[in-house]
GROMACS .gro file of C-alpha atoms in nm:
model
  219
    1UNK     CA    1  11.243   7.587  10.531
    2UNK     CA    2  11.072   7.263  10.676
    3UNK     CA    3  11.196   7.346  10.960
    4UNK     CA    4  11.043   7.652  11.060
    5UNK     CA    5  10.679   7.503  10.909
    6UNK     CA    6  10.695   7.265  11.159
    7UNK     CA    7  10.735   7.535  11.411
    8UNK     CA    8  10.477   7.723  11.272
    9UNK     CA    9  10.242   7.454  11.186
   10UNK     CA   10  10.276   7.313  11.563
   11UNK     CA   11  10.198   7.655  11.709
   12UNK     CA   12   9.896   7.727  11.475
   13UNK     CA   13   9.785   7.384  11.584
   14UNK     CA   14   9.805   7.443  11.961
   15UNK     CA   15   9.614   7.808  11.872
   16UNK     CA   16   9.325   7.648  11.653
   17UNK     CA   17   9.257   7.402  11.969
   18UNK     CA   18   9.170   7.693  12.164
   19UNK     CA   19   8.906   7.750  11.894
   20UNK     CA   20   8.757   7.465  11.835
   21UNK     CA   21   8.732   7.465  12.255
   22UNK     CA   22   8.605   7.766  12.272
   23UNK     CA   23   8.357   7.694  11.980
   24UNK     CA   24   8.231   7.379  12.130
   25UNK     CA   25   8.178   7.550  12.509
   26UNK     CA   26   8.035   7.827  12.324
   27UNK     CA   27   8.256   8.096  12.381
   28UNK     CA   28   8.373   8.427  12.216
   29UNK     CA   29   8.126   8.331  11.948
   30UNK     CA   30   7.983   8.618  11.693
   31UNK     CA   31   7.674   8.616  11.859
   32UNK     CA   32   7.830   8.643  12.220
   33UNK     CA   33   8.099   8.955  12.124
   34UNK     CA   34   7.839   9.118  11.979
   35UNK     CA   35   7.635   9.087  12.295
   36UNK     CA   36   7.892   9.179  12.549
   37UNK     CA   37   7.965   9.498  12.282
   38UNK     CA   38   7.591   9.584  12.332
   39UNK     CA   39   7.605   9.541  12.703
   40UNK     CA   40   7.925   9.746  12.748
   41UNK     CA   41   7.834  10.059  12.479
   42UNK     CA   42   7.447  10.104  12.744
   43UNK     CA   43   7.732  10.105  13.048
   44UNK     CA   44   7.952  10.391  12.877
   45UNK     CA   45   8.155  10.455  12.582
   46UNK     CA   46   8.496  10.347  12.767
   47UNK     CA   47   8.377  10.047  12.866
   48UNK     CA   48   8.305   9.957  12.541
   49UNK     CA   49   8.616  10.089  12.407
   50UNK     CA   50   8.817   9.857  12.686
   51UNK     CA   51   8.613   9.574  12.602
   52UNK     CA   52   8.662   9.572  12.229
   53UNK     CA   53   9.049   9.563  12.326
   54UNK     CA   54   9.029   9.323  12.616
   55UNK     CA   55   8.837   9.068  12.343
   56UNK     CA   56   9.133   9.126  12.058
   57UNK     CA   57   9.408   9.110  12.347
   58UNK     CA   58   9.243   8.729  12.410
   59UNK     CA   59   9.315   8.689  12.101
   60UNK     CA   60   9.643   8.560  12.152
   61UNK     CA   61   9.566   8.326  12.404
   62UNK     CA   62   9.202   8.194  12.267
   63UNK     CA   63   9.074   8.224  11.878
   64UNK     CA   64   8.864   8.521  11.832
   65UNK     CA   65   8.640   8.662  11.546
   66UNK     CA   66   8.913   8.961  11.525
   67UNK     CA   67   8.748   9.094  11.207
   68UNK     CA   68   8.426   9.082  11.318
   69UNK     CA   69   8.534   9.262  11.644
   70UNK     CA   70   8.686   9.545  11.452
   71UNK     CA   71   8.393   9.602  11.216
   72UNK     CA   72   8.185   9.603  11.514
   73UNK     CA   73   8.385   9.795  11.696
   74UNK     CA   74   8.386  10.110  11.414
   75UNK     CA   75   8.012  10.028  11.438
   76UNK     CA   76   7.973  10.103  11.803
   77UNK     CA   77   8.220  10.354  11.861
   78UNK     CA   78   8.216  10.528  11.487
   79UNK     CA   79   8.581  10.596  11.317
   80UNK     CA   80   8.842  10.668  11.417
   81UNK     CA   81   8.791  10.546  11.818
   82UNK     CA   82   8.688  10.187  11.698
   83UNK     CA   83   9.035  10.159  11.502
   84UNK     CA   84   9.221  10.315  11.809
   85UNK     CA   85   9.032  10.025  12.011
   86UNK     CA   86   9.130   9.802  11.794
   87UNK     CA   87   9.438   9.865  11.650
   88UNK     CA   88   9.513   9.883  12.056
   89UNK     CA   89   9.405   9.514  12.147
   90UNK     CA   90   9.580   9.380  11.850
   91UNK     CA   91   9.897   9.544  11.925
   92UNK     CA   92   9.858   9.426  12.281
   93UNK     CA   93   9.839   9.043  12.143
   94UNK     CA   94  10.070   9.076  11.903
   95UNK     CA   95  10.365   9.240  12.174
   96UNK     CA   96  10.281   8.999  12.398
   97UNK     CA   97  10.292   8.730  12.195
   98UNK     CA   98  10.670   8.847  12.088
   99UNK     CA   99  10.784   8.898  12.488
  100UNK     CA  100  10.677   8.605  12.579
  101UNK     CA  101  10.834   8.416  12.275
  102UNK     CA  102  11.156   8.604  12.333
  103UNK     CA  103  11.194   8.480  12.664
  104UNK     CA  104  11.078   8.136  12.640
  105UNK     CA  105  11.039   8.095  12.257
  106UNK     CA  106  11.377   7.855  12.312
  107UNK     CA  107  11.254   7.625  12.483
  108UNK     CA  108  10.951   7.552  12.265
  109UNK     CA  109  11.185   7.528  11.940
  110UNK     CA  110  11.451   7.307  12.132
  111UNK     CA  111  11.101   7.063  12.203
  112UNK     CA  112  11.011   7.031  11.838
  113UNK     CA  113  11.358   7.072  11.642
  114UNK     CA  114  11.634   6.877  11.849
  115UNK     CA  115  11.875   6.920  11.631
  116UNK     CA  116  12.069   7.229  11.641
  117UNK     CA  117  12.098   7.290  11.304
  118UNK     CA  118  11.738   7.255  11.189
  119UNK     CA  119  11.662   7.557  11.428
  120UNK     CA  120  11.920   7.761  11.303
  121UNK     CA  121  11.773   7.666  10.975
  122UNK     CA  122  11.459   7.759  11.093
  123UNK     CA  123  11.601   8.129  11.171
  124UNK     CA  124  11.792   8.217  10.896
  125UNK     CA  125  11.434   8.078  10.716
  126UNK     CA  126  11.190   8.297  10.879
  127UNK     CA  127  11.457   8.607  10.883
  128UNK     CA  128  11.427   8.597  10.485
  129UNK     CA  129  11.042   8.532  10.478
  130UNK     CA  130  10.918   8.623  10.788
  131UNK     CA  131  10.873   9.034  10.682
  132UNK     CA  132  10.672   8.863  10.404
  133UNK     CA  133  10.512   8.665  10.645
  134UNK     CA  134  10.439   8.949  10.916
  135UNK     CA  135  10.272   9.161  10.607
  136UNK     CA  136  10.071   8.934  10.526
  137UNK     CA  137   9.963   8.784  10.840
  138UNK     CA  138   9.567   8.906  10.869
  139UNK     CA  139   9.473   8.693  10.536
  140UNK     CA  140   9.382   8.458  10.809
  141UNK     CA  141   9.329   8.385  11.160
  142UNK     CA  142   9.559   8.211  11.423
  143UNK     CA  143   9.880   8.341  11.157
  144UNK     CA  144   9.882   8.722  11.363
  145UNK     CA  145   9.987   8.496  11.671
  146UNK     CA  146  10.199   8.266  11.502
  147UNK     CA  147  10.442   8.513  11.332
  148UNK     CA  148  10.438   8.735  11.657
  149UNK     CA  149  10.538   8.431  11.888
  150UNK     CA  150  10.819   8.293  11.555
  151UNK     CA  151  10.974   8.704  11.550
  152UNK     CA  152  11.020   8.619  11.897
  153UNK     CA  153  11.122   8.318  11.923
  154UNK     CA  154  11.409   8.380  11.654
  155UNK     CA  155  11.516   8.733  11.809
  156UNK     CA  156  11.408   8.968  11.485
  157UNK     CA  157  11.460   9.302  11.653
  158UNK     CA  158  11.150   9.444  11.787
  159UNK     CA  159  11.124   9.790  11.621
  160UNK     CA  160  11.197   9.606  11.292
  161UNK     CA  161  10.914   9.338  11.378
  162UNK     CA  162  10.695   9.687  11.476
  163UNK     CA  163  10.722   9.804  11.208
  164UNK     CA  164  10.634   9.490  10.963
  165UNK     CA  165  10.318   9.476  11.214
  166UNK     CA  166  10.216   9.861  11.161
  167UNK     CA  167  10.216   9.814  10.813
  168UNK     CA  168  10.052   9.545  10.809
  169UNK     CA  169   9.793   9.611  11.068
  170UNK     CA  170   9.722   9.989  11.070
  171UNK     CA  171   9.543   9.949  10.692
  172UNK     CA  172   9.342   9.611  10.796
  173UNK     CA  173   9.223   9.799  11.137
  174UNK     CA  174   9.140  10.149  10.948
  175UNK     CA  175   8.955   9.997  10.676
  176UNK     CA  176   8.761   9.760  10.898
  177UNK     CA  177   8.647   9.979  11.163
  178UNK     CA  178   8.580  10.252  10.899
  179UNK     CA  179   8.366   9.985  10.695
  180UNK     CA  180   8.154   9.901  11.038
  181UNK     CA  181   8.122  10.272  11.117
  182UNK     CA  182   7.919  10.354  10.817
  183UNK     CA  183   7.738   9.979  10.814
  184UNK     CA  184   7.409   9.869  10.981
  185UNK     CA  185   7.173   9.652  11.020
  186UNK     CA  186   6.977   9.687  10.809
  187UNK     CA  187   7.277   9.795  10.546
  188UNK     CA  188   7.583   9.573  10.632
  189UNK     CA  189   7.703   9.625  10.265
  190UNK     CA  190   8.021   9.836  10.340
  191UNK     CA  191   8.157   9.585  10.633
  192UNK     CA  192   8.077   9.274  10.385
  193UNK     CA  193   8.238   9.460  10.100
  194UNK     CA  194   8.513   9.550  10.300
  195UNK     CA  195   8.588   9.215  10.457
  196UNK     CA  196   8.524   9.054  10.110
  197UNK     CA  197   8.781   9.330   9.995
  198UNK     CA  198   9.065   9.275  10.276
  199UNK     CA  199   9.056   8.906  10.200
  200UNK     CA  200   9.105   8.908   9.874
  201UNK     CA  201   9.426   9.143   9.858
  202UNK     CA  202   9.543   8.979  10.133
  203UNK     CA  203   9.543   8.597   9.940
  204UNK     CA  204   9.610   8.735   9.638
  205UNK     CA  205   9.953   8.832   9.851
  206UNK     CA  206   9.994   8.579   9.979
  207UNK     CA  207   9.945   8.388   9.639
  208UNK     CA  208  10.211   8.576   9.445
  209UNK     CA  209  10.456   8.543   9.775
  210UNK     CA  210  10.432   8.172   9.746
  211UNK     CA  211  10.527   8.192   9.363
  212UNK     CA  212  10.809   8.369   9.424
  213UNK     CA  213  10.936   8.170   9.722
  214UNK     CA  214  10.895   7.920   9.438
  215UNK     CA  215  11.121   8.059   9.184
  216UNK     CA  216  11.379   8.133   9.451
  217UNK     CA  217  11.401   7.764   9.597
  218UNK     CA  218  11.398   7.656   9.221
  219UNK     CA  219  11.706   7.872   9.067
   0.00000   0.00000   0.00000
């Protein structure tokens, strides 16, 4: 298992520097999406639409405020288009991320684990937790990318890794998007509720998945 943390650890580290970068130069803040959103919904509805997927396909490359673009984007584009934008950026990441780890994903684990055996460890480690992983992904930033690049990286076949992402995604996008759609200024209760809501089930998953990784190592 310490194996594929480092992996993972390493890779979330080289994705939150692209936030903190893009926090200090003052990009693909809150206050910035939801200005370009603005701009893009008085040029036309597609725009908007592309826009809201372009900024959640960055995603992979540079941190962004995914939640906040998906409750946004169910506020500017009402339900269900805003969770078709959506769910249509993040699947673009999240794809990417998994080509592009497929292809080159050895390379990066031969870097950080020389030793042959510690990155077979690694596999065989994120083959038993990585569904767990992949489910559970959206409790927090930066770990969408990471589990998309590791599925990659250790060859989990890609309709099995779809699916694991579907699941996982599909609920997190609907609720969102729905939750900004019937939000607004001046009553942002459902999007706070929801996002309040989201987080929760999603640590209290990953809270009982740590337990039982637990009890496993232990017996």
């Amino acid at each position: 298992m310490k194996p594929l943390i480092k992996v993972m650890l390493s890779l979330a580290t080289a994705f939150a520097l692209t936030f903190i970068v893009g926090r200090v130069l003052g990009i693909l803040t809150v206050e910035n999406v939801t200005h370009w959103l603005e701009l893009a919904g008085r040029v036309d509805p597609l725009w908007l639409a592309g826009t809201v997927v372009l900024l959640l396909f960055l995603d992979l490359f540079v941190a962004v405020p995914t939640l906040t673009i998906t409750i946004l984007g169910g506020f500017f584009l009402g339900f269900p288009a805003g969770a078709a934008a959506a769910f249509t950026g993040m699947s673009l990441a999240a794809f990417s991320g998994y080509g592009i780890s497929r292809i080159w994903g050895d390379r990066v684990t031969s870097f950080l684990l020389r030793n042959e055996g510690d990155r077979l460890d690694m596999a065989q480690a994120f083959s038993r937790n990585g569904p767990a992983m992949i489910l559970l992904s959206r409790a927090a930033p930066i770990v969408p990318e990471v589990t998309a690049c590791m599925a990659g990286a250790t060859r989990m076949p890609f309709t099995r890794y779809l699916g694991y992402f579907s699941l996982s995604t599909l609920p997190y996008v609907a609720i969102a998007s729905y939750a900004g759609s019937i939000s607004s200024p001046e009553s942002p209760q459902p999007a706070i509720y929801a996002a309040l809501a989201l987080y929760a089930v999603l640590w209290v998953g990953w809270y009982l998945f740590r337990r039982s990784s637990r009890k496993i190592v232990d017996s």
